[in-house]
Amino acid sequence: MKWDINSWRNYPVKQQPIYPNRKDLDKVLSKLQKLPPLVFAGEVKELKKALVKVSQGEAFLLQGGDCAESFKNFGAVNIRDMFKILLQMAIVLTFAGGCPVVKIGRIAGQFAKPRTSDFEEIDGVQLPSYRGDIINDFKFEQKSRIPDPNRMIEAYYQSAATLNLLRGFAKGGLADLHEVHRWNLRFLKKNKLHKQYADMSEKISQALNFMEACGINTQNTPSLKEVSIYTSHEALLLPYEEALTRVDSLSGEIYDCSAHMLWIGERTRALDEAHVHFLSGVKNPLGVKMGANINAEDIIALANSLNPNNEEGKLNIIFRMGAEKIAHNLPKIFSKLKSEGLNLIYSIDPMHGNTTKVGNYKTREFDKITQEIKNFFEIAISEGVYAGGVHLEMTGQNVTECIGGACNITMRKLNKRYKTQCDPRLNADQALELAFLIADLLKRNREC
Ligand code: PEP
Ligand code: CO
C-alpha cells in the first residue's frame, strides 16, 4: 500500500489507548499539527551523518535516559544531571575507548510506554495499566487511568522546554572540556570511580594545555566547548507522531519532528502492522528493539521495509535478549547477516532482557547488565561485526533501582530511593562505572 502520513490507520495497530471522547482527541491533534516542529530536519540530517560513521565502525553510539519521563519530575536539575552523566560517559568512551561518540538521549519525548498486560492489580484491585504520562496518570485510581488526549499537549511543551535547555547546555559553555573536572557529581567523591574519573580528567587537562600551547583553543576550535546531543523516544503513540510529522521545506522530505531518532519497541515491530508502516515513510534514523525470539530473516525483512534503499546510518538494530540468551542466539544471527550486505548499526540494550522482581520492586542486576554487554562485544568481535552502540535506561540522580555496582546497592536498599514510574534505571555511579567497562571493550573492538 502507498505510504501517506495517515496510511498507518489502515493497518492493525497495537498498544494504543482508547480515548473516551473522539472530539477531544481530534481537537488536540489539530492543535498539535499547527504547533512548530520540536526538531529541525537539518539537525536530523546531522545526526544521520554522525551515524554513518557508526555504521562504518568509526564512531560509537551512546543512547540513554529514563525508561519513562514524567510530568512530575520535570525540572532543570533533572535535565542538567542527565545531560552531565551522558556527557561524562561520552568523555570516558571517547578518551579511554579512543573513538568519537554520538550522543542520543531518551529524553524530550520519551513518554509513551508499551505494556505487557492491559491491567494492573494491587491488593486485589484491578485497574487499566499506566501507559506513560502522555496517555494516562500513574496514580493507582480509576479516574487517573482514563486516557486523556490533552496530555499530548503537555508532553509536547515539556519536550520543547527540555530541548531548549539541552540546546543551551550543548552550546552555551556547560559542555566545555575544561569543565570536566567540575562535572564530578557530588556523590561520586566517595568511591573508587571518583579517582578513576579524576585521573582521566587530569590527563585531559594536560592534553588541553598542550594543545593550547600549540595554538588550538576554544576560540578557534568550537568542538572543545560544544557538543551535539540528540533526542529520541519510542514512536509508540502514533496519533502524536503523525501530528508532528512534517514535510521539510528545503528538501521536500518527510520527517517525524517529535525527535531526531525514533525507535520501534519489541512489542510493536510486526512487519505488517502500523508502527513499521508509519516509520517506513519518514527520513529520520530509526531503531528497532529485538528480543530473544528474533532471527536473521526477521531482521532482513524489517531492514527491507524500514531501510529499502540500504542507506548507511539509517537503521539501528537494538538487541535486548538477556545476558544468557544472547550467548546462544546472537552468533548465528550475526553469521547470517554478515553475508547480506545490509547497512545496519548493531547496539545492545542490556536492560530489558534482564528485568526481575524483588518483592514489589522491578529491578535489574548490574552484573547481568555488564554480562550482556560483554557477551555482545565478544560475539561481535568473533563474528567480525562492529559492535556499534549501547542503549541504556539511566538517570543522573542517585536512585536505588538496580542492584549491585561499586556503589553496592543491595536488595534491601532498593526501597531507599526507588523513584522510577516504569523500569529500573542505572544511577549516575552505575552508569559511569559501566562507561569505563564499555571503554575497555570498545578499545578491543576497534583493535580488531
Ligand atoms: C523501553 O525501551 O523502554 C522498552 C519498553 O523496550 P522494549 O521495547 O525493548 O521492551
Ligand atoms: Co524500559
Coordinates of C-alpha atoms and ligand atoms in Angstrom, one line a residue:
M1 CA 0.0 0.0 0.0
K2 CA 1.2 3.5 -0.8
W3 CA 2.6 5.5 2.2
D4 CA 0.8 8.6 3.4
I5 CA 1.1 10.4 6.7
N6 CA -2.1 8.7 7.9
S7 CA -2.0 5.4 6.0
W8 CA -0.9 3.6 9.1
R9 CA -4.5 3.9 10.2
N10 CA -5.3 1.1 7.6
Y11 CA -3.1 -1.4 9.4
P12 CA -3.5 -3.5 12.6
V13 CA -2.1 -1.5 15.5
K14 CA -1.0 -2.5 19.0
Q15 CA -0.6 -0.7 22.3
Q16 CA -2.8 2.4 21.5
P17 CA -5.1 4.0 24.1
I18 CA -8.8 4.2 23.5
Y19 CA -9.8 7.8 24.2
P20 CA -13.3 8.2 25.6
N21 CA -14.1 11.2 23.5
R22 CA -13.3 11.3 19.8
K23 CA -13.9 15.1 19.5
D24 CA -11.4 16.0 22.3
L25 CA -8.8 13.8 20.6
D26 CA -9.4 15.5 17.2
K27 CA -9.1 18.9 18.8
V28 CA -5.8 18.1 20.4
L29 CA -4.4 16.5 17.2
S30 CA -5.4 19.5 15.0
K31 CA -3.7 21.8 17.6
L32 CA -0.5 19.7 17.6
Q33 CA -0.5 19.8 13.8
K34 CA -0.2 23.6 13.9
L35 CA 2.5 23.8 16.6
P36 CA 6.1 24.2 15.5
P37 CA 8.2 21.1 15.0
L38 CA 10.3 20.1 18.0
V39 CA 13.4 19.3 15.9
F40 CA 14.5 20.6 12.6
A41 CA 15.2 18.5 9.5
G42 CA 18.8 19.9 9.4
E43 CA 19.6 18.6 12.8
V44 CA 18.2 15.1 11.9
K45 CA 20.4 15.2 8.8
E46 CA 23.5 16.0 11.0
L47 CA 22.6 13.0 13.3
K48 CA 22.4 10.8 10.2
K49 CA 25.8 11.9 9.1
A50 CA 27.2 11.1 12.5
L51 CA 25.5 7.7 12.4
V52 CA 27.1 6.9 9.1
K53 CA 30.4 6.9 11.0
V54 CA 29.0 4.5 13.5
S55 CA 27.9 2.2 10.7
Q56 CA 31.4 2.3 9.2
G57 CA 33.0 1.4 12.6
E58 CA 34.5 4.8 13.1
A59 CA 32.3 6.0 16.0
F60 CA 30.2 4.6 18.8
L61 CA 26.6 5.3 19.7
L62 CA 25.6 6.1 23.3
Q63 CA 21.9 6.2 23.7
G64 CA 20.4 6.5 27.2
G65 CA 18.0 8.1 29.5
D66 CA 14.8 7.5 31.5
C67 CA 12.6 4.5 30.9
A68 CA 9.8 7.0 31.0
E69 CA 9.9 10.7 31.5
S70 CA 7.3 12.1 33.8
F71 CA 5.4 15.4 34.2
K72 CA 6.1 15.3 38.0
N73 CA 9.9 15.0 37.8
F74 CA 10.2 17.6 35.1
G75 CA 12.7 20.3 36.0
A76 CA 16.1 21.9 35.2
V77 CA 18.1 19.8 37.8
N78 CA 17.0 16.5 36.3
I79 CA 17.7 17.7 32.8
R80 CA 21.1 19.1 33.7
D81 CA 22.1 15.9 35.6
M82 CA 21.0 13.7 32.7
F83 CA 23.0 15.9 30.3
K84 CA 26.0 15.7 32.6
I85 CA 26.0 12.0 33.0
L86 CA 25.6 11.4 29.3
L87 CA 28.5 13.7 28.6
Q88 CA 30.7 12.2 31.3
M89 CA 30.1 8.7 29.9
A90 CA 30.8 10.0 26.4
I91 CA 34.1 11.5 27.6
V92 CA 35.1 8.2 29.2
L93 CA 34.3 6.4 26.0
T94 CA 36.0 8.9 23.7
F95 CA 39.1 9.2 25.8
A96 CA 39.6 5.6 27.0
G97 CA 37.9 3.9 24.1
G98 CA 39.6 6.2 21.6
C99 CA 36.7 6.9 19.4
P100 CA 34.1 9.7 18.7
V101 CA 30.8 9.1 20.5
V102 CA 27.4 10.0 19.1
K103 CA 25.1 11.0 22.0
I104 CA 21.4 10.4 21.9
G105 CA 19.2 10.9 24.9
R106 CA 16.0 9.0 25.7
I107 CA 14.7 12.4 26.5
A108 CA 12.4 15.3 25.4
G109 CA 9.6 12.9 24.3
Q110 CA 10.1 9.5 26.0
F111 CA 6.6 9.4 27.5
A112 CA 4.6 6.5 26.0
K113 CA 5.0 3.0 27.4
P114 CA 4.1 -0.3 25.9
R115 CA 2.6 -2.7 28.5
T116 CA 2.7 -6.5 28.6
S117 CA -0.7 -6.5 30.3
D118 CA -3.7 -4.2 29.8
F119 CA -4.4 -4.3 33.5
E120 CA -2.5 -3.8 36.8
E121 CA -3.6 -5.4 40.1
I122 CA -2.7 -4.2 43.6
D123 CA -4.2 -5.8 46.7
G124 CA -7.0 -7.4 44.7
V125 CA -7.9 -4.1 42.9
Q126 CA -7.6 -4.2 39.1
L127 CA -7.2 -1.1 37.0
P128 CA -6.2 -0.3 33.4
S129 CA -2.4 -0.2 33.2
Y130 CA -0.4 3.0 33.3
R131 CA 0.8 3.8 29.8
G132 CA 3.1 6.7 30.3
D133 CA 2.3 10.4 31.2
I134 CA 1.5 11.3 27.6
I135 CA -1.5 8.9 27.9
N136 CA -2.8 8.5 31.5
D137 CA -1.8 9.1 35.1
F138 CA 0.5 6.9 37.2
K139 CA -1.7 7.3 40.3
F140 CA -3.4 4.0 41.1
E141 CA -7.1 5.1 40.9
Q142 CA -9.7 4.5 38.2
K143 CA -10.1 8.2 37.2
S144 CA -6.3 8.6 36.7
R145 CA -6.0 5.7 34.3
I146 CA -8.5 7.1 31.8
P147 CA -6.6 8.2 28.6
D148 CA -6.7 12.0 28.2
P149 CA -5.6 13.4 24.9
N150 CA -4.7 16.8 26.5
R151 CA -1.7 15.0 28.0
M152 CA -0.2 15.1 24.5
I153 CA -0.1 18.9 24.6
E154 CA 1.6 18.8 27.9
A155 CA 4.1 16.3 26.7
Y156 CA 4.8 18.5 23.6
Y157 CA 5.5 21.6 25.7
Q158 CA 7.6 19.7 28.2
S159 CA 9.6 18.2 25.3
A160 CA 10.1 21.7 23.8
A161 CA 11.3 23.2 27.1
T162 CA 13.7 20.2 27.6
L163 CA 15.1 20.6 24.1
N164 CA 15.6 24.3 24.7
L165 CA 17.7 23.6 27.8
L166 CA 19.6 20.8 26.2
R167 CA 20.5 23.1 23.2
G168 CA 21.6 25.7 25.7
F169 CA 23.8 23.3 27.6
A170 CA 25.3 21.9 24.5
K171 CA 26.4 25.2 23.0
G172 CA 26.4 27.5 25.9
G173 CA 29.5 26.5 28.0
L174 CA 28.4 23.6 30.1
A175 CA 30.0 21.2 27.7
D176 CA 33.4 22.9 27.7
L177 CA 36.1 20.2 28.0
H178 CA 37.9 22.5 30.5
E179 CA 34.9 21.8 32.8
V180 CA 35.4 18.1 33.0
H181 CA 36.8 18.3 36.5
R182 CA 33.8 20.1 37.7
W183 CA 31.4 17.6 36.3
N184 CA 32.2 15.1 39.1
L185 CA 28.7 14.8 40.6
R186 CA 28.8 15.3 44.3
F187 CA 28.2 11.7 45.4
L188 CA 30.9 10.3 43.2
K189 CA 33.5 11.6 45.6
K190 CA 33.1 8.7 48.0
N191 CA 34.1 5.8 45.8
K192 CA 36.8 4.5 43.5
L193 CA 35.1 5.8 40.4
H194 CA 35.8 9.3 41.6
K195 CA 39.5 8.5 41.5
Q196 CA 39.3 6.8 38.1
Y197 CA 37.4 9.8 36.7
A198 CA 39.7 12.3 38.3
D199 CA 42.8 10.6 36.8
M200 CA 41.2 10.7 33.4
S201 CA 40.2 14.4 33.7
E202 CA 43.7 15.2 34.8
K203 CA 45.1 13.6 31.6
I204 CA 42.5 15.5 29.5
S205 CA 43.6 18.8 31.2
Q206 CA 47.2 18.1 30.3
A207 CA 46.2 17.3 26.7
L208 CA 44.3 20.6 26.6
N209 CA 47.2 22.6 28.0
F210 CA 49.5 21.1 25.4
M211 CA 47.0 21.9 22.6
E212 CA 46.6 25.4 23.9
A213 CA 50.4 25.9 23.8
C214 CA 50.2 24.7 20.1
G215 CA 47.6 27.3 19.4
I216 CA 44.5 25.1 19.5
N217 CA 41.9 26.5 21.8
T218 CA 38.2 27.0 22.4
Q219 CA 38.3 30.3 20.3
N220 CA 39.5 28.6 17.1
T221 CA 38.2 25.1 17.8
P222 CA 34.5 25.2 18.9
S223 CA 34.4 21.4 19.3
L224 CA 36.4 21.8 22.5
K225 CA 33.5 23.6 24.1
E226 CA 30.4 22.5 22.2
V227 CA 28.7 19.1 21.7
S228 CA 25.8 17.8 19.8
I229 CA 23.2 15.9 21.7
Y230 CA 20.2 14.4 20.0
T231 CA 16.8 13.3 21.3
S232 CA 14.9 10.0 20.8
H233 CA 11.9 8.1 22.1
E234 CA 9.8 5.1 21.3
A235 CA 7.4 6.1 18.5
L236 CA 4.5 4.3 20.2
L237 CA 1.6 6.7 20.3
L238 CA 1.0 7.0 16.5
P239 CA -1.6 9.8 16.5
Y240 CA 1.0 12.0 18.3
E241 CA 3.8 11.0 15.9
E242 CA 1.6 11.7 12.9
A243 CA 0.6 15.1 14.2
L244 CA 4.3 16.1 14.5
T245 CA 5.4 14.7 11.1
R246 CA 6.2 17.4 8.6
V247 CA 7.5 18.0 5.1
D248 CA 10.9 19.6 5.1
S249 CA 10.5 22.8 3.0
L250 CA 14.1 22.6 1.8
S251 CA 14.3 19.0 0.6
G252 CA 10.6 18.0 0.3
E253 CA 11.4 15.0 2.5
I254 CA 9.2 13.8 5.3
Y255 CA 10.5 13.9 8.9
D256 CA 8.9 12.9 12.2
C257 CA 9.8 16.1 14.0
S258 CA 8.9 14.9 17.5
A259 CA 12.6 13.7 17.9
H260 CA 15.8 13.3 16.0
M261 CA 15.7 9.5 16.2
L262 CA 12.7 7.2 16.8
W263 CA 12.6 3.6 17.6
I264 CA 10.1 0.8 17.4
G265 CA 9.7 -1.4 20.5
E266 CA 9.8 -5.2 20.9
R267 CA 6.1 -5.4 21.1
T268 CA 5.1 -3.4 18.1
R269 CA 7.7 -4.3 15.4
A270 CA 5.5 -6.8 13.4
L271 CA 6.2 -6.3 9.7
D272 CA 2.6 -5.9 8.5
E273 CA 1.4 -3.6 11.3
A274 CA 1.0 0.1 11.8
H275 CA 4.2 1.1 13.6
V276 CA 6.6 -0.4 11.0
H277 CA 4.4 1.0 8.2
F278 CA 4.4 4.5 9.6
L279 CA 8.1 4.7 10.3
S280 CA 8.9 3.3 6.9
G281 CA 7.8 6.7 5.5
V282 CA 10.0 9.1 7.5
K283 CA 13.6 10.1 6.8
N284 CA 14.7 10.0 10.5
P285 CA 17.2 7.5 11.7
L286 CA 15.4 4.6 13.2
G287 CA 15.9 1.9 15.8
V288 CA 14.2 -1.4 16.3
K289 CA 14.3 -3.4 19.5
M290 CA 14.9 -7.1 19.1
G291 CA 14.1 -9.7 21.8
A292 CA 15.4 -13.2 22.2
N293 CA 13.0 -14.7 19.7
I294 CA 14.2 -12.8 16.7
N295 CA 16.0 -14.5 13.8
A296 CA 18.1 -13.2 10.9
E297 CA 15.3 -13.5 8.4
D298 CA 13.0 -11.2 10.6
I299 CA 15.8 -8.6 10.7
I300 CA 16.4 -8.8 7.0
A301 CA 12.6 -8.3 6.3
L302 CA 12.5 -5.4 8.7
A303 CA 15.5 -3.8 7.1
N304 CA 14.0 -4.1 3.7
S305 CA 10.9 -2.4 4.9
L306 CA 12.4 0.3 7.1
N307 CA 15.5 1.0 5.0
P308 CA 14.6 -0.1 1.5
N309 CA 17.5 2.0 -0.1
N310 CA 20.0 0.4 2.3
E311 CA 21.2 3.9 3.5
E312 CA 24.1 3.9 5.9
G313 CA 23.4 5.3 9.4
K314 CA 19.6 4.9 8.9
L315 CA 18.7 1.7 10.9
N316 CA 19.9 0.7 14.3
I317 CA 19.2 -2.9 15.4
I318 CA 19.0 -2.8 19.2
F319 CA 19.3 -6.3 20.7
R320 CA 17.8 -6.9 24.2
M321 CA 17.9 -10.6 24.6
G322 CA 19.1 -11.1 28.2
A323 CA 22.5 -12.0 29.4
E324 CA 22.2 -15.7 28.9
K325 CA 20.0 -15.9 25.7
I326 CA 22.2 -13.6 23.8
A327 CA 25.2 -16.0 24.0
H328 CA 23.1 -18.7 22.3
N329 CA 21.1 -16.7 19.8
L330 CA 23.2 -13.9 18.5
P331 CA 26.2 -15.7 16.9
K332 CA 24.0 -17.3 14.3
I333 CA 22.2 -14.1 13.6
F334 CA 25.4 -12.2 13.0
S335 CA 26.8 -15.0 11.0
K336 CA 23.9 -14.9 8.6
L337 CA 23.6 -11.1 8.5
K338 CA 27.2 -10.7 7.6
S339 CA 26.7 -12.1 4.2
E340 CA 23.7 -10.0 3.4
G341 CA 25.4 -6.7 2.6
L342 CA 22.9 -4.7 4.7
N343 CA 24.0 -1.4 6.2
L344 CA 23.0 -1.8 9.8
I345 CA 24.1 -0.4 13.1
Y346 CA 24.1 -3.0 15.9
S347 CA 23.6 -1.9 19.5
I348 CA 23.0 -3.6 22.8
D349 CA 20.2 -2.8 25.2
P350 CA 21.3 -4.8 28.3
M351 CA 18.3 -3.6 30.4
H352 CA 15.1 -5.1 29.0
G353 CA 16.1 -8.7 28.9
N354 CA 17.4 -8.6 32.4
T355 CA 14.5 -7.4 34.5
T356 CA 13.5 -9.3 37.6
K357 CA 11.3 -8.7 40.7
V358 CA 12.5 -8.5 44.3
G359 CA 9.4 -8.2 46.5
N360 CA 7.3 -5.5 44.9
Y361 CA 10.3 -3.9 43.1
K362 CA 11.1 -4.4 39.5
T363 CA 14.9 -4.4 39.4
R364 CA 18.0 -5.4 37.3
E365 CA 21.3 -6.7 38.4
F366 CA 24.4 -4.7 37.5
D367 CA 26.3 -7.9 36.9
K368 CA 23.7 -9.2 34.4
I369 CA 23.8 -5.9 32.6
T370 CA 27.5 -6.0 32.3
Q371 CA 27.4 -9.6 31.3
E372 CA 25.1 -9.0 28.4
I373 CA 27.3 -6.1 27.2
K374 CA 30.4 -8.3 27.4
N375 CA 28.7 -11.1 25.5
F376 CA 27.5 -8.7 22.8
F377 CA 31.0 -7.4 22.2
E378 CA 32.6 -10.8 22.3
I379 CA 30.2 -12.3 19.8
A380 CA 30.5 -9.2 17.6
I381 CA 34.3 -9.5 17.7
S382 CA 34.4 -13.2 17.0
E383 CA 31.9 -12.8 14.1
G384 CA 33.8 -9.9 12.6
V385 CA 30.9 -7.5 13.1
Y386 CA 31.2 -4.0 14.6
A387 CA 29.5 -3.5 18.0
G388 CA 28.2 -0.1 17.3
G389 CA 26.4 1.1 20.4
V390 CA 24.7 0.8 23.8
H391 CA 21.2 1.7 24.7
L392 CA 20.7 2.2 28.5
E393 CA 18.0 3.2 31.0
M394 CA 19.7 5.5 33.4
T395 CA 19.4 8.8 35.3
G396 CA 21.8 11.4 36.6
Q397 CA 20.2 11.1 40.0
N398 CA 21.4 8.9 42.9
V399 CA 18.5 6.4 42.8
T400 CA 18.4 2.9 44.1
E401 CA 16.7 0.9 41.4
C402 CA 19.3 -1.5 40.0
I403 CA 21.2 -4.0 42.3
G404 CA 25.0 -4.0 42.5
G405 CA 27.8 -1.9 41.1
A406 CA 30.6 -0.3 43.0
C407 CA 28.1 1.7 45.0
N408 CA 26.8 -1.7 46.2
I409 CA 23.1 -1.4 46.1
T410 CA 21.7 -4.4 47.8
M411 CA 18.2 -5.9 47.6
R412 CA 17.4 -4.4 51.0
K413 CA 18.5 -0.9 49.8
L414 CA 16.1 -0.8 46.9
N415 CA 13.4 1.0 48.8
K416 CA 15.7 3.9 49.8
R417 CA 15.3 5.9 46.6
Y418 CA 13.2 3.9 44.2
K419 CA 11.8 6.7 42.0
T420 CA 11.0 5.3 38.6
Q421 CA 7.5 5.2 37.3
C422 CA 8.3 2.3 35.0
D423 CA 11.6 0.3 34.6
P424 CA 14.6 0.4 37.0
R425 CA 17.4 2.7 35.9
L426 CA 21.1 2.8 36.5
N427 CA 22.0 5.6 38.8
A428 CA 24.8 8.1 37.9
D429 CA 27.5 6.0 39.6
Q430 CA 26.4 2.8 38.0
A431 CA 26.2 4.5 34.6
L432 CA 29.7 5.9 34.9
E433 CA 31.1 2.6 36.1
L434 CA 29.5 0.9 33.1
A435 CA 31.1 3.6 30.8
F436 CA 34.6 2.6 32.0
L437 CA 33.8 -1.0 31.4
I438 CA 32.5 -0.4 27.9
A439 CA 35.5 1.8 27.1
D440 CA 37.8 -1.3 27.6
L441 CA 35.6 -3.4 25.4
L442 CA 35.4 -0.7 22.8
K443 CA 39.2 -0.5 22.6
R444 CA 39.4 -4.2 21.9
N445 CA 36.5 -3.9 19.4
R446 CA 38.4 -1.2 17.5
E447 CA 41.7 -3.0 17.5
C448 CA 40.1 -6.0 15.6
Ligands
PEP1 C1 11.9 0.5 26.5 O1 12.9 0.8 25.8 O2 11.5 1.2 27.5 C2 11.1 -0.7 26.1 C3 9.8 -0.8 26.5 O3 11.8 -1.6 25.4 P1 11.4 -2.9 24.7 O4 10.5 -2.5 23.5 O5 12.7 -3.4 24.2 O6 10.7 -3.8 25.7
CO2 CO 12.0 0.4 29.9

